[in-house]
Amino acid sequence: MNTNDPAAFQKHIRIYLGVFVALLAGTLLTVAISYVHFGHAGNIAVALVIATLKAALVAGFFMHLLSEKKSIYTVLGFTAFFFLGLLVLTVWSMQDHPELTASLPPPLPATAGTHHVP
Amino acid sequence: MDIPHTVQPREDTGLFNAKVGIWLFLASEVMLFGALFSSYILLRVGSPNWLYGAAKDLSVPLGTFNTGVLITSSITMVMAWASLKFNDYGRFKLYLGLTILCGLAFLLIKAFEYYGKFQHGHWPGSHTFYAIYFTLTGLHALHVLGGMAVNTYLWGPGARLWATDPERFTNRIEVAGLFWHFVDLVWIFLFPVLYLL
C-alpha cells in the first residue's frame, strides 16, 4: 500500500469497515437461520457455509491472504490437504462401526425463548 | 548479533522471517484445532444422547454478543497495523488498546458463561457434549489470553522499538495481528458448531 497517500489510507479503512459489517451481518444471519428448519444435515450445511464465508473474509482481508506471497500459499495448501485428510479419515472410519451412527436422535426444535441465559 | 531478515525479505521466500514463522505456527494450530474438530464429529455422531438446542443450556444471545466482541477486536487489530503503516502512532495505541480491551471483555463474558454452567452442575465430566465444549472453548480462551499477553507487551514496553526501528515494530504488529485474526477465525467456527447446531 502507498503509505504516504491519505486517500489510500481512507480506502483501506473503508474496505476493513465493509468486512467488519459483513462479519457482523453474517453472525446475525447464522443465528437467525438456525431457527429455520432445513433438516438436520441442512442446518449443519447452511451454518458451515456461512462460517466458511466469514472465515474467508477474515483470512482474505484482515490477514491479507488475497495479496500474499507464493510461499505462504504453498504452506497453506499443504495445511488444507492434511486438515481435510484428518476430517475425511475420521468420517471414513465411522463406516467401520455403522451401529455407532445409527442412534442419531432428531434435533430438538430450537426456539429463541428456550435458550437458557446463565 | 543481528537477526537477519527482520525487515528485509529473504530472496527465496520473498518475506521477512517472522512472517514465514507465524504462518508455519498457524499451520500447526490448524492441525491442533482440526484434530479437536474431528473429535467433536466423532463424539457427536457416536453419542446416543447428544445434546441439541435448548438442552445444551448455552446462552445463544451471550455467544452471539461475544462473537461480535471478537470480530470488533479483529478490526481494531488490523486498524492498529494500518495506523503504523501510515505513521500514526497515536491511532496505533488507541486501536491496539481497544483490541486488548475487547479480548478482556471476551474472556470475562466467557468466564461468566462458565460460571453459569458450573452453577447448573455442568462440568467437563457431566456429559460428552460438555467435555468437548470445555476443551474447545477452554483451549480457545487460552489462545485469546496468549494473544492478549503479546499485544499488551507490544502496546507497553515493546512499543519502544517504534522509536528506533519503526519498520521492524510494524512487522511485529503484523505478526501479532495474524495470530489474533486466527483466534477470531477459530471462534467463527466454534460458535455455530457449539451453540447453534
Short mmCIF file of C-alpha atoms in Angstrom, two decimals:
data_model
loop_
_atom_site.label_atom_id
_atom_site.label_comp_id
_atom_site.label_asym_id
_atom_site.label_seq_id
_atom_site.Cartn_x
_atom_site.Cartn_y
_atom_site.Cartn_z
CA MET A 1 0.00 0.00 0.00
CA ASN A 2 1.09 3.59 -0.60
CA THR A 3 1.85 4.74 2.93
CA ASN A 4 2.21 8.41 2.03
CA ASP A 5 -1.22 8.85 0.48
CA PRO A 6 -4.07 9.77 2.89
CA ALA A 7 -6.60 8.73 0.23
CA ALA A 8 -5.07 5.24 0.12
CA PHE A 9 -5.40 5.05 3.92
CA GLN A 10 -9.08 6.01 3.74
CA LYS A 11 -9.62 3.39 1.03
CA HIS A 12 -8.15 0.66 3.21
CA ILE A 13 -10.20 1.76 6.20
CA ARG A 14 -13.38 1.63 4.08
CA ILE A 15 -12.56 -1.93 3.00
CA TYR A 16 -11.89 -3.03 6.57
CA LEU A 17 -15.14 -1.44 7.77
CA GLY A 18 -17.04 -3.17 4.96
CA VAL A 19 -15.61 -6.54 6.00
CA PHE A 20 -16.44 -5.78 9.65
CA VAL A 21 -20.09 -5.04 8.80
CA ALA A 22 -20.27 -8.19 6.64
CA LEU A 23 -18.90 -10.29 9.52
CA LEU A 24 -21.43 -8.89 11.98
CA ALA A 25 -24.26 -9.42 9.48
CA GLY A 26 -23.03 -12.96 8.85
CA THR A 27 -23.10 -13.68 12.58
CA LEU A 28 -26.69 -12.43 12.91
CA LEU A 29 -27.68 -14.37 9.80
CA THR A 30 -26.16 -17.57 11.24
CA VAL A 31 -28.20 -17.16 14.43
CA ALA A 32 -31.43 -16.25 12.60
CA ILE A 33 -31.15 -19.12 10.14
CA SER A 34 -30.52 -21.65 12.92
CA TYR A 35 -34.19 -21.20 13.89
CA VAL A 36 -35.32 -22.20 10.38
CA HIS A 37 -35.54 -25.96 9.93
CA PHE A 38 -33.80 -27.25 6.80
CA GLY A 39 -33.47 -30.71 8.26
CA HIS A 40 -30.60 -31.96 10.41
CA ALA A 41 -27.98 -32.06 7.64
CA GLY A 42 -29.38 -28.91 6.00
CA ASN A 43 -28.95 -26.77 9.12
CA ILE A 44 -25.38 -28.02 9.58
CA ALA A 45 -24.54 -27.32 5.92
CA VAL A 46 -26.01 -23.79 5.96
CA ALA A 47 -24.22 -22.83 9.21
CA LEU A 48 -20.89 -24.17 7.98
CA VAL A 49 -21.20 -22.43 4.60
CA ILE A 50 -21.82 -19.06 6.32
CA ALA A 51 -18.94 -19.72 8.74
CA THR A 52 -16.63 -20.58 5.84
CA LEU A 53 -17.56 -17.36 4.02
CA LYS A 54 -16.90 -15.33 7.18
CA ALA A 55 -13.56 -17.11 7.68
CA ALA A 56 -12.65 -16.34 4.05
CA LEU A 57 -13.32 -12.63 4.69
CA VAL A 58 -11.09 -12.62 7.79
CA ALA A 59 -8.31 -14.55 6.04
CA GLY A 60 -8.58 -12.65 2.76
CA PHE A 61 -8.75 -9.08 4.06
CA PHE A 62 -7.64 -8.93 7.70
CA MET A 63 -4.85 -11.49 7.21
CA HIS A 64 -4.11 -10.15 3.71
CA LEU A 65 -4.17 -13.57 2.10
CA LEU A 66 -5.61 -12.07 -1.08
CA SER A 67 -2.25 -10.48 -1.80
CA GLU A 68 0.24 -12.84 -0.17
CA LYS A 69 3.44 -14.43 -1.46
CA LYS A 70 3.50 -17.84 -3.13
CA SER A 71 5.47 -19.45 -0.30
CA ILE A 72 2.58 -18.78 2.12
CA TYR A 73 0.06 -20.28 -0.33
CA THR A 74 2.26 -23.38 -0.55
CA VAL A 75 2.32 -23.79 3.23
CA LEU A 76 -1.45 -23.29 3.42
CA GLY A 77 -2.04 -25.72 0.55
CA PHE A 78 -0.29 -28.49 2.47
CA THR A 79 -2.17 -27.48 5.64
CA ALA A 80 -5.54 -27.64 3.87
CA PHE A 81 -4.69 -31.07 2.44
CA PHE A 82 -3.78 -32.56 5.82
CA PHE A 83 -6.66 -30.80 7.60
CA LEU A 84 -9.20 -32.18 5.14
CA GLY A 85 -7.50 -35.58 5.34
CA LEU A 86 -7.93 -35.52 9.10
CA LEU A 87 -11.66 -34.82 8.81
CA VAL A 88 -12.26 -37.24 5.94
CA LEU A 89 -10.39 -40.09 7.66
CA THR A 90 -12.48 -39.54 10.79
CA VAL A 91 -15.75 -39.70 8.89
CA TRP A 92 -14.47 -42.62 6.82
CA SER A 93 -13.54 -44.59 9.93
CA MET A 94 -17.16 -44.37 11.08
CA GLN A 95 -18.12 -46.71 8.25
CA ASP A 96 -16.36 -49.48 10.18
CA HIS A 97 -18.87 -49.06 13.01
CA PRO A 98 -22.26 -48.22 11.45
CA GLU A 99 -24.01 -49.20 14.68
CA LEU A 100 -22.44 -46.13 16.34
CA THR A 101 -24.01 -43.75 13.83
CA ALA A 102 -27.44 -45.36 13.76
CA SER A 103 -28.63 -43.83 17.01
CA LEU A 104 -28.74 -40.15 15.97
CA PRO A 105 -31.76 -38.57 17.66
CA PRO A 106 -33.68 -35.87 15.81
CA PRO A 107 -32.69 -32.36 16.93
CA LEU A 108 -34.99 -30.66 19.40
CA PRO A 109 -36.77 -27.66 17.92
CA ALA A 110 -34.73 -24.60 18.86
CA THR A 111 -36.75 -21.50 19.59
CA ALA A 112 -35.48 -18.10 20.62
CA GLY A 113 -37.16 -18.22 24.01
CA THR A 114 -35.88 -21.58 25.12
CA HIS A 115 -32.16 -20.85 25.24
CA HIS A 116 -31.03 -20.59 28.81
CA VAL A 117 -29.22 -17.45 29.95
CA PRO A 118 -26.92 -18.15 32.89
CA MET B 1 24.44 -10.47 16.78
CA ASP B 2 21.83 -9.09 14.40
CA ILE B 3 18.96 -11.35 13.45
CA PRO B 4 18.75 -11.39 9.65
CA HIS B 5 15.62 -10.63 7.64
CA THR B 6 13.58 -8.98 10.39
CA VAL B 7 12.69 -6.23 7.91
CA GLN B 8 14.22 -7.04 4.56
CA PRO B 9 12.57 -10.00 2.81
CA ARG B 10 14.56 -13.14 2.06
CA GLU B 11 15.29 -13.77 -1.59
CA ASP B 12 13.81 -17.28 -1.61
CA THR B 13 10.55 -16.68 0.30
CA GLY B 14 10.04 -13.03 -0.55
CA LEU B 15 9.05 -12.45 3.08
CA PHE B 16 10.64 -11.36 6.36
CA ASN B 17 11.39 -14.36 8.56
CA ALA B 18 8.84 -13.72 11.30
CA LYS B 19 6.03 -13.82 8.77
CA VAL B 20 7.08 -17.24 7.49
CA GLY B 21 7.42 -18.35 11.11
CA ILE B 22 3.95 -17.23 12.17
CA TRP B 23 2.31 -18.87 9.15
CA LEU B 24 4.09 -22.16 9.90
CA PHE B 25 2.93 -21.86 13.50
CA LEU B 26 -0.64 -21.14 12.36
CA ALA B 27 -0.46 -24.21 10.12
CA SER B 28 0.32 -26.31 13.19
CA GLU B 29 -2.56 -24.60 15.01
CA VAL B 30 -4.93 -25.56 12.19
CA MET B 31 -3.95 -29.19 12.75
CA LEU B 32 -4.41 -28.86 16.52
CA PHE B 33 -7.92 -27.46 16.23
CA GLY B 34 -8.58 -29.77 13.28
CA ALA B 35 -7.89 -32.78 15.49
CA LEU B 36 -10.31 -31.43 18.09
CA PHE B 37 -12.98 -30.72 15.47
CA SER B 38 -12.54 -34.32 14.27
CA SER B 39 -13.01 -35.48 17.85
CA TYR B 40 -16.16 -33.36 18.05
CA ILE B 41 -17.60 -35.03 14.93
CA LEU B 42 -16.72 -38.49 16.21
CA LEU B 43 -18.20 -37.85 19.66
CA ARG B 44 -21.33 -36.20 18.30
CA VAL B 45 -22.13 -38.87 15.74
CA GLY B 46 -21.27 -41.69 18.13
CA SER B 47 -23.17 -40.37 21.14
CA PRO B 48 -26.61 -41.93 21.68
CA ASN B 49 -27.75 -38.97 23.80
CA TRP B 50 -26.09 -35.89 22.31
CA LEU B 51 -27.47 -32.55 23.49
CA TYR B 52 -29.36 -30.43 20.94
CA GLY B 53 -30.82 -26.90 21.04
CA ALA B 54 -32.05 -25.71 24.42
CA ALA B 55 -30.92 -28.96 26.08
CA LYS B 56 -27.31 -27.70 25.82
CA ASP B 57 -28.13 -24.98 28.35
CA LEU B 58 -25.95 -22.48 26.42
CA SER B 59 -26.87 -18.82 26.02
CA VAL B 60 -27.15 -18.00 22.31
CA PRO B 61 -27.52 -14.22 22.94
CA LEU B 62 -24.33 -14.19 25.05
CA GLY B 63 -22.48 -16.31 22.48
CA THR B 64 -23.64 -14.00 19.68
CA PHE B 65 -22.57 -10.91 21.61
CA ASN B 66 -19.18 -12.45 22.35
CA THR B 67 -18.73 -13.25 18.65
CA GLY B 68 -19.38 -9.57 17.94
CA VAL B 69 -16.78 -8.59 20.54
CA LEU B 70 -14.14 -10.80 18.93
CA ILE B 71 -14.96 -9.55 15.43
CA THR B 72 -14.65 -5.98 16.73
CA SER B 73 -11.24 -6.83 18.18
CA SER B 74 -10.16 -8.12 14.76
CA ILE B 75 -10.93 -4.86 13.01
CA THR B 76 -9.25 -2.79 15.72
CA MET B 77 -6.17 -5.05 15.38
CA VAL B 78 -5.91 -4.53 11.63
CA MET B 79 -6.52 -0.78 12.13
CA ALA B 80 -3.63 -0.72 14.62
CA TRP B 81 -1.34 -2.21 11.97
CA ALA B 82 -2.66 0.12 9.24
CA SER B 83 -2.10 3.12 11.54
CA LEU B 84 1.58 2.20 11.87
CA LYS B 85 1.84 1.74 8.10
CA PHE B 86 0.66 5.33 7.79
CA ASN B 87 2.96 6.56 10.60
CA ASP B 88 0.14 7.41 13.01
CA TYR B 89 1.48 6.17 16.33
CA GLY B 90 -1.33 7.78 18.36
CA ARG B 91 -4.02 5.89 16.49
CA PHE B 92 -2.00 2.69 16.78
CA LYS B 93 -2.00 2.99 20.58
CA LEU B 94 -5.74 3.63 20.57
CA TYR B 95 -6.62 0.69 18.31
CA LEU B 96 -4.29 -1.82 19.94
CA GLY B 97 -5.58 -0.71 23.36
CA LEU B 98 -9.14 -1.34 22.15
CA THR B 99 -8.10 -4.77 20.86
CA ILE B 100 -6.74 -5.71 24.29
CA LEU B 101 -9.93 -4.45 25.97
CA CYS B 102 -12.09 -6.46 23.56
CA GLY B 103 -10.03 -9.58 24.37
CA LEU B 104 -10.55 -8.92 28.06
CA ALA B 105 -14.30 -8.44 27.54
CA PHE B 106 -14.46 -11.72 25.60
CA LEU B 107 -12.74 -13.62 28.42
CA LEU B 108 -14.93 -12.03 31.11
CA ILE B 109 -18.11 -12.97 29.23
CA LYS B 110 -16.74 -16.49 28.72
CA ALA B 111 -15.94 -16.74 32.43
CA PHE B 112 -19.50 -15.61 33.23
CA GLU B 113 -20.82 -18.33 30.94
CA TYR B 114 -18.58 -20.96 32.56
CA TYR B 115 -19.78 -19.83 35.99
CA GLY B 116 -23.39 -20.31 34.86
CA LYS B 117 -22.58 -23.81 33.64
CA PHE B 118 -20.86 -24.76 36.89
CA GLN B 119 -23.80 -23.36 38.88
CA HIS B 120 -26.10 -25.71 36.95
CA GLY B 121 -23.80 -28.67 37.57
CA HIS B 122 -22.40 -28.83 34.04
CA TRP B 123 -18.77 -29.93 34.26
CA PRO B 124 -16.45 -31.46 31.65
CA GLY B 125 -17.22 -34.86 33.17
CA SER B 126 -21.00 -34.34 33.22
CA HIS B 127 -21.70 -35.15 29.58
CA THR B 128 -19.82 -35.88 26.36
CA PHE B 129 -21.05 -32.56 24.96
CA TYR B 130 -19.65 -30.58 27.90
CA ALA B 131 -16.34 -32.49 27.69
CA ILE B 132 -15.74 -31.27 24.13
CA TYR B 133 -17.37 -27.87 24.82
CA PHE B 134 -15.00 -27.06 27.69
CA THR B 135 -11.99 -28.50 25.83
CA LEU B 136 -12.59 -26.45 22.66
CA THR B 137 -13.65 -23.19 24.33
CA GLY B 138 -11.01 -23.55 27.07
CA LEU B 139 -8.21 -24.03 24.54
CA HIS B 140 -9.56 -21.12 22.52
CA ALA B 141 -9.68 -18.93 25.64
CA LEU B 142 -6.03 -19.79 26.34
CA HIS B 143 -5.20 -18.58 22.83
CA VAL B 144 -7.06 -15.33 23.49
CA LEU B 145 -5.07 -14.95 26.72
CA GLY B 146 -1.79 -15.60 24.89
CA GLY B 147 -2.66 -13.08 22.18
CA MET B 148 -3.57 -10.51 24.83
CA ALA B 149 -0.23 -11.03 26.59
CA VAL B 150 1.68 -10.39 23.35
CA ASN B 151 -0.49 -7.41 22.42
CA THR B 152 -0.12 -5.90 25.90
CA TYR B 153 3.66 -6.20 25.66
CA LEU B 154 3.62 -4.55 22.23
CA TRP B 155 1.30 -1.81 23.49
CA GLY B 156 3.53 -1.16 26.53
CA PRO B 157 7.27 -1.78 26.81
CA GLY B 158 7.56 -3.38 23.37
CA ALA B 159 6.36 -0.18 21.71
CA ARG B 160 9.73 1.46 22.43
CA LEU B 161 11.02 -0.25 19.28
CA TRP B 162 8.92 2.18 17.21
CA ALA B 163 11.35 4.97 18.06
CA THR B 164 14.44 3.09 16.91
CA ASP B 165 13.21 0.67 14.22
CA PRO B 166 9.65 1.51 13.09
CA GLU B 167 9.58 -0.97 10.19
CA ARG B 168 10.57 -3.87 12.42
CA PHE B 169 7.98 -2.84 15.01
CA THR B 170 5.28 -2.64 12.30
CA ASN B 171 6.23 -6.17 11.23
CA ARG B 172 5.86 -7.37 14.83
CA ILE B 173 2.36 -5.89 14.97
CA GLU B 174 1.52 -7.62 11.68
CA VAL B 175 2.68 -10.98 13.06
CA ALA B 176 0.77 -10.49 16.32
CA GLY B 177 -2.25 -9.50 14.23
CA LEU B 178 -2.07 -12.67 12.14
CA PHE B 179 -2.26 -14.74 15.32
CA TRP B 180 -5.12 -12.63 16.67
CA HIS B 181 -7.14 -12.97 13.45
CA PHE B 182 -6.58 -16.72 13.52
CA VAL B 183 -8.05 -16.87 17.02
CA ASP B 184 -11.07 -14.94 15.69
CA LEU B 185 -11.29 -17.32 12.73
CA VAL B 186 -11.40 -20.38 15.02
CA TRP B 187 -14.24 -18.83 17.03
CA ILE B 188 -16.19 -18.19 13.81
CA PHE B 189 -16.46 -21.99 13.51
CA LEU B 190 -16.76 -22.77 17.22
CA PHE B 191 -19.78 -20.52 17.76
CA PRO B 192 -22.24 -22.21 15.34
CA VAL B 193 -20.87 -25.70 15.99
CA LEU B 194 -21.22 -25.49 19.76
CA TYR B 195 -24.09 -23.03 20.28
CA LEU B 196 -26.39 -23.42 17.29
CA LEU B 197 -26.12 -26.88 15.76
#
